[in-house]
Amino acid sequence: MSKLFSNYKRAAVEFVKADGNFLIDTKGKRYLDFSTGIGVTNLGFHPQVTAALHHQADDIWHTPNLYQNSLQEEVAEKLIGDKDFLAFFCNSGAEANEAAIKIARKATGKQEIITFINSFHGRTFGSMSATGQDKIKEGFGDTVPHFSYAVFNDIDSVKELVSNQTAAVMLELVQGESGVQPADKTFVEQLAVYCKEQKILLIVDEVQTGMGRTGKLFSFEHYGIEPDIFTLAKGLGNGVPVGAMLAKSKLGEAFSYGSHGSTFGGNKLAMSAASATLDVMTASGFLDTALEHGHYLQNQLSQALLGNSSVTQVRGLGYMIGIETNKNLSKVVQAARDKGLIVLTAGVNVIRLLPPLTLTKEQIDKGVAILKEVFEETED
Ligand code: PLP
């Protein structure tokens, strides 16, 4: 009998090795990875990240935030460039969102935060309360007050919730967990303008959409906006746990000495992974190719699957793709796995693909061919 809680449903397979974009199980079977964990190993198992980790482990892997940390400075510099932002490092997406919620409240002196129905922001009390899905909160008692939930892609529903106590609006630009729903460009543009006019902070949760996932380093670049605060985790360390909250420098006073912290946040091992990840991702042409390949994957999937009566839509942004279907999702996932392809689900009727940005066209074609077979062969 397992001594672990049963809060996860685990498939009967264990991956014990990786080779680039392939996972290898205990029996030596190779699987093409279209999941990257859950949008984490965005570069696949990349030798440059492995080398950075080895190198850092040989030197020193942790120092507390009581001392200078040039690796944190380096990663902040690589993330921020010439934007007027400051960075705080932590260990996960939920922790990054907690920091975002805290800085927004403290910087404005207001408490209300508007998020969206079907959003997902994490499992801690603050981030769970921000999440616009009841099932995530069931049974845990009172949530953190002063969150309200607007209708995604509906600017009027945001305006209806705004009061003179509204500190911030927080959103994912592609709602990931609930079914890969991209935000409309006009809605995001209107929202950014409205928030600015009303002096409401705009927080973008880039935990899943960030770090190249959508073919840009941050998904807000697709929308031509700049949030006041944004959060990262998942792909930031390409698999090494690390999160970040970045906010405009003018909010910096709210996170002055003693106001917030994290023991492991920004530790040297995580920072070395993040730094190497960013070097690969920001190398000339890398993200352009990822964006182009992401479009190619989405087009190939549309061609291969839209003729299947169970598939109603293929949608997404870059390498964040949802296949809406009325097939039994677990059966699709298992059938794909049996054929050597790892995919995810999202919401109640979506097969979610979060492949490595390093997929070759050959690997894309291979994955699409497997999915075509799976959709043809799996019962509804
Ligand atoms: N925000 C978004 C958009 C996410 O997709 C997730 C995780 O799936 C989180 C926050 C929470 O991240 P973590 O599981 O690292 O706490």
XYZ file of C-alpha atoms and ligand atoms in Angstrom:
396
model
C 0.000 0.000 0.000
C 1.302 3.397 -0.949
C 2.146 5.758 1.886
C 1.256 8.737 -0.305
C -1.977 10.733 -0.218
C -4.310 9.905 -3.048
C -4.625 13.539 -4.188
C -3.128 12.616 -7.573
C -4.330 10.007 -10.041
C -1.127 8.422 -11.272
C -0.814 6.383 -14.465
C 0.877 2.994 -14.164
C 4.130 4.158 -15.714
C 7.290 5.706 -14.320
C 9.732 7.741 -16.354
C 13.255 7.217 -15.166
C 15.287 8.850 -17.906
C 14.915 11.516 -20.536
C 16.543 12.133 -23.884
C 15.789 15.586 -25.303
C 12.090 15.524 -26.152
C 11.642 11.859 -25.221
C 10.831 10.247 -21.879
C 11.998 6.717 -21.112
C 10.166 4.387 -18.733
C 11.414 1.606 -16.462
C 11.180 -0.905 -19.323
C 13.177 1.282 -21.692
C 10.137 2.319 -23.789
C 10.518 5.789 -25.331
C 7.699 8.345 -25.395
C 7.551 11.555 -27.397
C 6.690 14.229 -24.844
C 3.876 16.603 -25.810
C 3.304 17.598 -22.170
C 6.666 18.833 -20.742
C 5.516 17.764 -17.273
C 2.627 20.186 -17.189
C 4.194 22.942 -19.257
C 7.470 22.880 -17.330
C 10.402 21.417 -19.278
C 9.761 23.878 -22.094
C 13.166 23.212 -23.679
C 12.861 19.462 -23.318
C 15.691 17.930 -21.306
C 18.222 20.393 -22.631
C 21.988 19.831 -22.323
C 22.672 23.501 -21.586
C 20.414 23.363 -18.508
C 21.926 20.049 -17.427
C 25.421 21.532 -17.730
C 24.440 24.624 -15.734
C 23.012 22.458 -12.951
C 26.116 20.260 -12.807
C 28.353 23.280 -12.729
C 26.332 25.028 -10.011
C 26.016 21.859 -7.906
C 29.818 21.613 -7.916
C 30.186 25.204 -6.713
C 27.334 25.904 -4.257
C 23.610 25.284 -4.566
C 22.068 27.383 -1.817
C 22.668 30.561 0.054
C 19.948 32.443 1.971
C 18.619 35.806 0.902
C 20.791 37.412 3.577
C 23.667 37.661 1.115
C 24.331 38.995 -2.349
C 23.155 36.715 -5.105
C 24.558 37.663 -8.479
C 22.640 34.830 -10.148
C 19.354 36.428 -9.058
C 20.548 39.745 -10.475
C 21.492 37.960 -13.699
C 18.112 36.225 -14.096
C 16.232 39.426 -13.236
C 18.263 41.271 -15.856
C 17.530 38.596 -18.470
C 13.803 38.657 -17.681
C 13.388 42.395 -17.417
C 15.868 43.825 -19.927
C 15.198 47.538 -20.318
C 11.677 47.404 -18.819
C 11.213 49.314 -15.549
C 10.432 46.272 -13.384
C 11.728 44.602 -10.237
C 11.809 40.863 -9.547
C 11.081 38.674 -6.531
C 11.993 34.980 -6.756
C 10.111 32.138 -5.110
C 9.476 28.458 -5.770
C 6.159 27.899 -7.517
C 3.327 29.477 -9.441
C 1.052 29.679 -6.425
C 3.770 31.399 -4.421
C 4.411 33.865 -7.245
C 0.692 34.675 -7.370
C 0.571 35.100 -3.593
C 3.321 37.674 -3.962
C 1.370 39.400 -6.744
C -1.780 39.556 -4.622
C 0.139 40.873 -1.635
C 2.035 43.565 -3.512
C -1.151 44.707 -5.308
C -3.026 45.078 -2.022
C -0.179 46.798 -0.234
C 0.803 49.137 -3.067
C -2.769 50.379 -3.569
C -4.023 50.176 0.026
C -7.098 48.449 -1.461
C -8.202 44.852 -1.123
C -10.542 43.909 -3.965
C -9.132 41.853 -6.801
C -11.161 40.853 -9.846
C -10.247 37.579 -11.526
C -12.194 35.457 -14.036
C -14.583 32.544 -14.102
C -12.696 29.344 -15.033
C -9.335 30.872 -14.165
C -6.659 28.918 -12.326
C -4.071 30.624 -10.152
C -2.929 27.928 -7.707
C -3.766 25.917 -4.609
C -2.615 28.047 -1.673
C -5.308 30.054 0.108
C -4.679 33.311 -1.745
C -4.152 31.806 -5.174
C -7.015 29.322 -4.660
C -9.289 32.193 -3.673
C -8.238 34.021 -6.824
C -9.159 30.945 -8.860
C -12.566 31.168 -10.529
C -13.504 27.482 -10.215
C -15.603 26.229 -7.285
C -14.321 22.648 -7.523
C -10.811 23.797 -6.547
C -12.118 25.326 -3.285
C -14.645 22.726 -2.172
C -14.334 21.549 1.426
C -11.623 23.955 2.532
C -13.843 26.399 4.364
C -13.762 30.150 4.015
C -11.585 31.492 1.259
C -9.696 34.797 1.324
C -12.260 37.597 0.960
C -12.414 40.390 -1.603
C -12.035 38.322 -4.768
C -14.757 38.523 -7.394
C -14.998 36.799 -10.755
C -15.796 38.420 -14.081
C -16.734 36.685 -17.315
C -13.632 35.985 -19.412
C -13.478 38.096 -22.565
C -16.322 40.367 -21.359
C -15.161 43.884 -20.481
C -18.600 44.966 -19.228
C -18.612 42.202 -16.651
C -15.291 43.558 -15.324
C -16.680 47.098 -15.140
C -19.710 45.842 -13.197
C -17.434 44.441 -10.487
C -15.164 47.468 -10.145
C -15.544 49.686 -7.082
C -13.410 52.372 -5.478
C -11.810 49.544 -3.466
C -10.564 47.607 -6.517
C -6.824 47.075 -6.317
C -6.273 44.894 -9.367
C -7.584 42.744 -12.157
C -5.728 39.453 -12.548
C -5.926 37.094 -15.507
C -4.324 34.394 -17.617
C -4.117 35.453 -21.256
C -4.744 31.849 -22.223
C -6.785 30.082 -19.548
C -4.836 26.839 -19.305
C -6.198 24.426 -16.741
C -9.841 25.007 -17.612
C -9.473 24.207 -21.319
C -6.917 26.309 -23.240
C -9.046 29.406 -23.889
C -7.122 32.331 -25.383
C -8.264 35.839 -24.439
C -9.614 38.008 -27.265
C -7.187 40.684 -28.380
C -9.781 43.480 -28.265
C -10.877 42.467 -24.783
C -7.292 42.549 -23.479
C -6.597 45.894 -25.122
C -9.787 47.382 -23.665
C -8.996 45.903 -20.274
C -5.485 47.385 -20.255
C -6.799 50.837 -21.191
C -9.637 50.638 -18.659
C -7.323 49.555 -15.813
C -4.950 52.411 -16.590
C -7.795 54.959 -16.653
C -9.198 53.667 -13.362
C -5.761 53.315 -11.729
C -6.362 49.604 -11.224
C -3.318 47.341 -11.403
C -3.263 44.760 -14.176
C -1.772 41.428 -13.118
C -1.034 38.815 -15.767
C -0.519 35.266 -14.529
C 2.122 33.966 -16.945
C 2.805 30.835 -14.916
C 1.663 28.567 -17.762
C 1.742 30.992 -20.704
C 5.169 32.459 -19.951
C 8.675 31.321 -20.812
C 8.134 30.851 -24.511
C 5.082 28.644 -24.199
C 3.048 30.745 -26.631
C 5.982 31.512 -28.936
C 6.902 34.761 -27.145
C 8.861 34.970 -23.902
C 5.680 36.328 -22.232
C 2.217 35.937 -23.708
C 1.362 39.616 -23.085
C 3.739 40.430 -25.944
C 1.150 38.952 -28.341
C -1.401 41.444 -27.056
C 0.714 44.579 -27.200
C 0.151 45.384 -23.528
C 2.412 45.694 -20.515
C 0.959 44.526 -17.200
C 1.828 46.229 -13.914
C 2.621 42.864 -12.365
C 3.238 39.440 -13.869
C 4.089 36.047 -12.494
C 6.166 33.141 -13.774
C 6.998 29.611 -12.660
C 6.659 26.308 -14.588
C 9.073 26.865 -17.527
C 11.298 29.361 -15.733
C 13.736 26.739 -14.442
C 12.914 24.195 -17.163
C 11.931 21.722 -14.459
C 13.840 23.008 -11.445
C 11.253 24.538 -9.073
C 11.344 28.317 -9.301
C 8.794 31.102 -9.536
C 8.978 34.849 -9.968
C 6.803 37.887 -9.408
C 7.761 40.911 -11.457
C 6.249 44.318 -10.865
C 6.786 47.850 -12.089
C 9.480 49.576 -10.048
C 7.018 52.187 -8.789
C 5.345 49.392 -6.759
C 8.680 48.467 -5.184
C 8.071 50.344 -1.958
C 5.292 47.909 -1.079
C 7.890 45.143 -0.929
C 10.405 46.995 1.183
C 12.711 45.318 3.703
C 10.925 42.735 5.865
C 7.618 42.812 3.987
C 7.856 39.493 2.169
C 10.252 36.603 1.674
C 10.895 32.970 0.884
C 13.608 30.718 2.306
C 14.346 28.838 -0.892
C 13.322 31.626 -3.266
C 16.009 32.404 -5.817
C 18.409 29.735 -4.581
C 21.517 29.271 -6.665
C 20.563 25.948 -8.228
C 17.198 27.269 -9.394
C 18.759 30.491 -10.628
C 21.438 28.657 -12.592
C 18.702 26.621 -14.303
C 16.656 29.770 -15.016
C 19.666 31.618 -16.348
C 20.603 28.793 -18.727
C 16.960 28.402 -19.784
C 16.759 32.091 -20.626
C 20.020 31.945 -22.580
C 18.631 29.203 -24.800
C 15.230 30.836 -25.168
C 16.453 34.313 -25.979
C 19.108 33.192 -28.457
C 18.523 34.765 -31.849
C 15.708 33.073 -33.773
C 14.811 30.522 -31.077
C 11.386 31.905 -30.196
C 10.597 32.781 -33.827
C 11.110 29.136 -34.725
C 9.061 28.016 -31.721
C 6.212 30.292 -32.783
C 6.373 29.058 -36.364
C 6.520 25.406 -35.283
C 3.651 25.978 -32.860
C 1.520 27.310 -35.732
C 2.615 24.383 -37.867
C 1.575 21.942 -35.139
C -1.787 23.642 -34.735
C -2.397 23.593 -38.514
C -1.370 19.960 -38.861
C -3.644 19.022 -35.973
C -6.554 20.917 -37.491
C -6.052 19.113 -40.789
C -5.663 15.723 -39.167
C -8.409 15.958 -36.564
C -11.159 18.352 -37.583
C -12.621 15.726 -39.934
C -13.136 13.460 -36.911
C -16.717 13.810 -35.709
C -15.656 13.851 -32.049
C -13.404 16.897 -32.461
C -15.117 20.279 -32.308
C -12.176 22.668 -32.205
C -8.396 22.919 -32.240
C -7.309 26.173 -30.606
C -4.459 27.823 -28.759
C -1.483 30.109 -29.002
C 1.983 28.950 -30.028
C 2.809 25.680 -28.332
C -0.207 25.833 -25.981
C -2.900 23.899 -27.781
C -6.294 22.462 -26.887
C -8.230 19.854 -28.856
C -11.882 20.067 -27.864
C -13.525 16.671 -28.127
C -16.423 14.665 -26.769
C -14.297 11.530 -26.493
C -13.439 10.088 -23.098
C -10.285 12.054 -22.251
C -8.619 9.382 -20.109
C -9.000 6.853 -22.914
C -7.390 9.247 -25.392
C -4.501 9.965 -23.030
C -3.931 6.275 -22.407
C -4.215 5.275 -26.064
C -1.700 7.986 -26.986
C 0.624 6.793 -24.244
C 0.361 3.201 -25.443
C 1.494 4.452 -28.856
C 4.386 6.384 -27.317
C 2.998 9.927 -27.045
C 2.406 11.815 -23.797
C -0.461 14.318 -23.780
C -2.500 16.120 -21.097
C -6.098 17.040 -20.492
C -7.662 20.359 -19.483
C -11.161 21.070 -18.221
C -13.830 18.511 -19.045
C -13.479 18.110 -22.807
C -10.030 19.172 -23.921
C -6.872 17.270 -24.766
C -4.110 19.720 -23.953
C -0.731 19.787 -25.665
C 2.171 21.645 -24.064
C 5.098 20.282 -26.079
C 8.726 21.306 -25.810
C 9.553 24.418 -27.845
C 12.428 22.430 -29.306
C 10.263 19.961 -31.259
C 11.503 19.301 -34.772
C 9.005 19.223 -37.653
C 9.622 15.473 -37.864
C 8.647 15.092 -34.192
C 5.569 17.245 -34.763
C 4.511 15.061 -37.711
C 5.079 11.937 -35.649
C 2.947 13.230 -32.769
C 0.151 14.378 -35.075
C 0.110 10.984 -36.836
C -0.239 9.226 -33.470
C -3.055 11.550 -32.393
C -4.888 11.005 -35.695
C -4.769 7.237 -35.124
C -5.817 7.626 -31.507
C -8.840 9.765 -32.383
C -9.840 7.300 -35.106
C -9.428 4.217 -32.956
C -10.628 5.337 -29.510
C -14.314 4.865 -28.763
C -16.329 7.970 -27.858
N -1.210 29.825 -12.418
C -1.434 29.133 -13.535
C -1.941 29.846 -14.742
C -1.195 27.757 -13.584
O -1.439 27.087 -14.700
C -0.707 27.118 -12.427
C -0.478 25.668 -12.415
O -0.965 24.929 -13.210
C -0.486 27.880 -11.276
C -0.745 29.232 -11.310
C 0.011 27.246 -10.013
O 1.344 26.907 -10.165
P 2.048 25.891 -9.121
O 1.427 24.553 -9.319
O 3.501 25.946 -9.501
O 1.797 26.436 -7.770
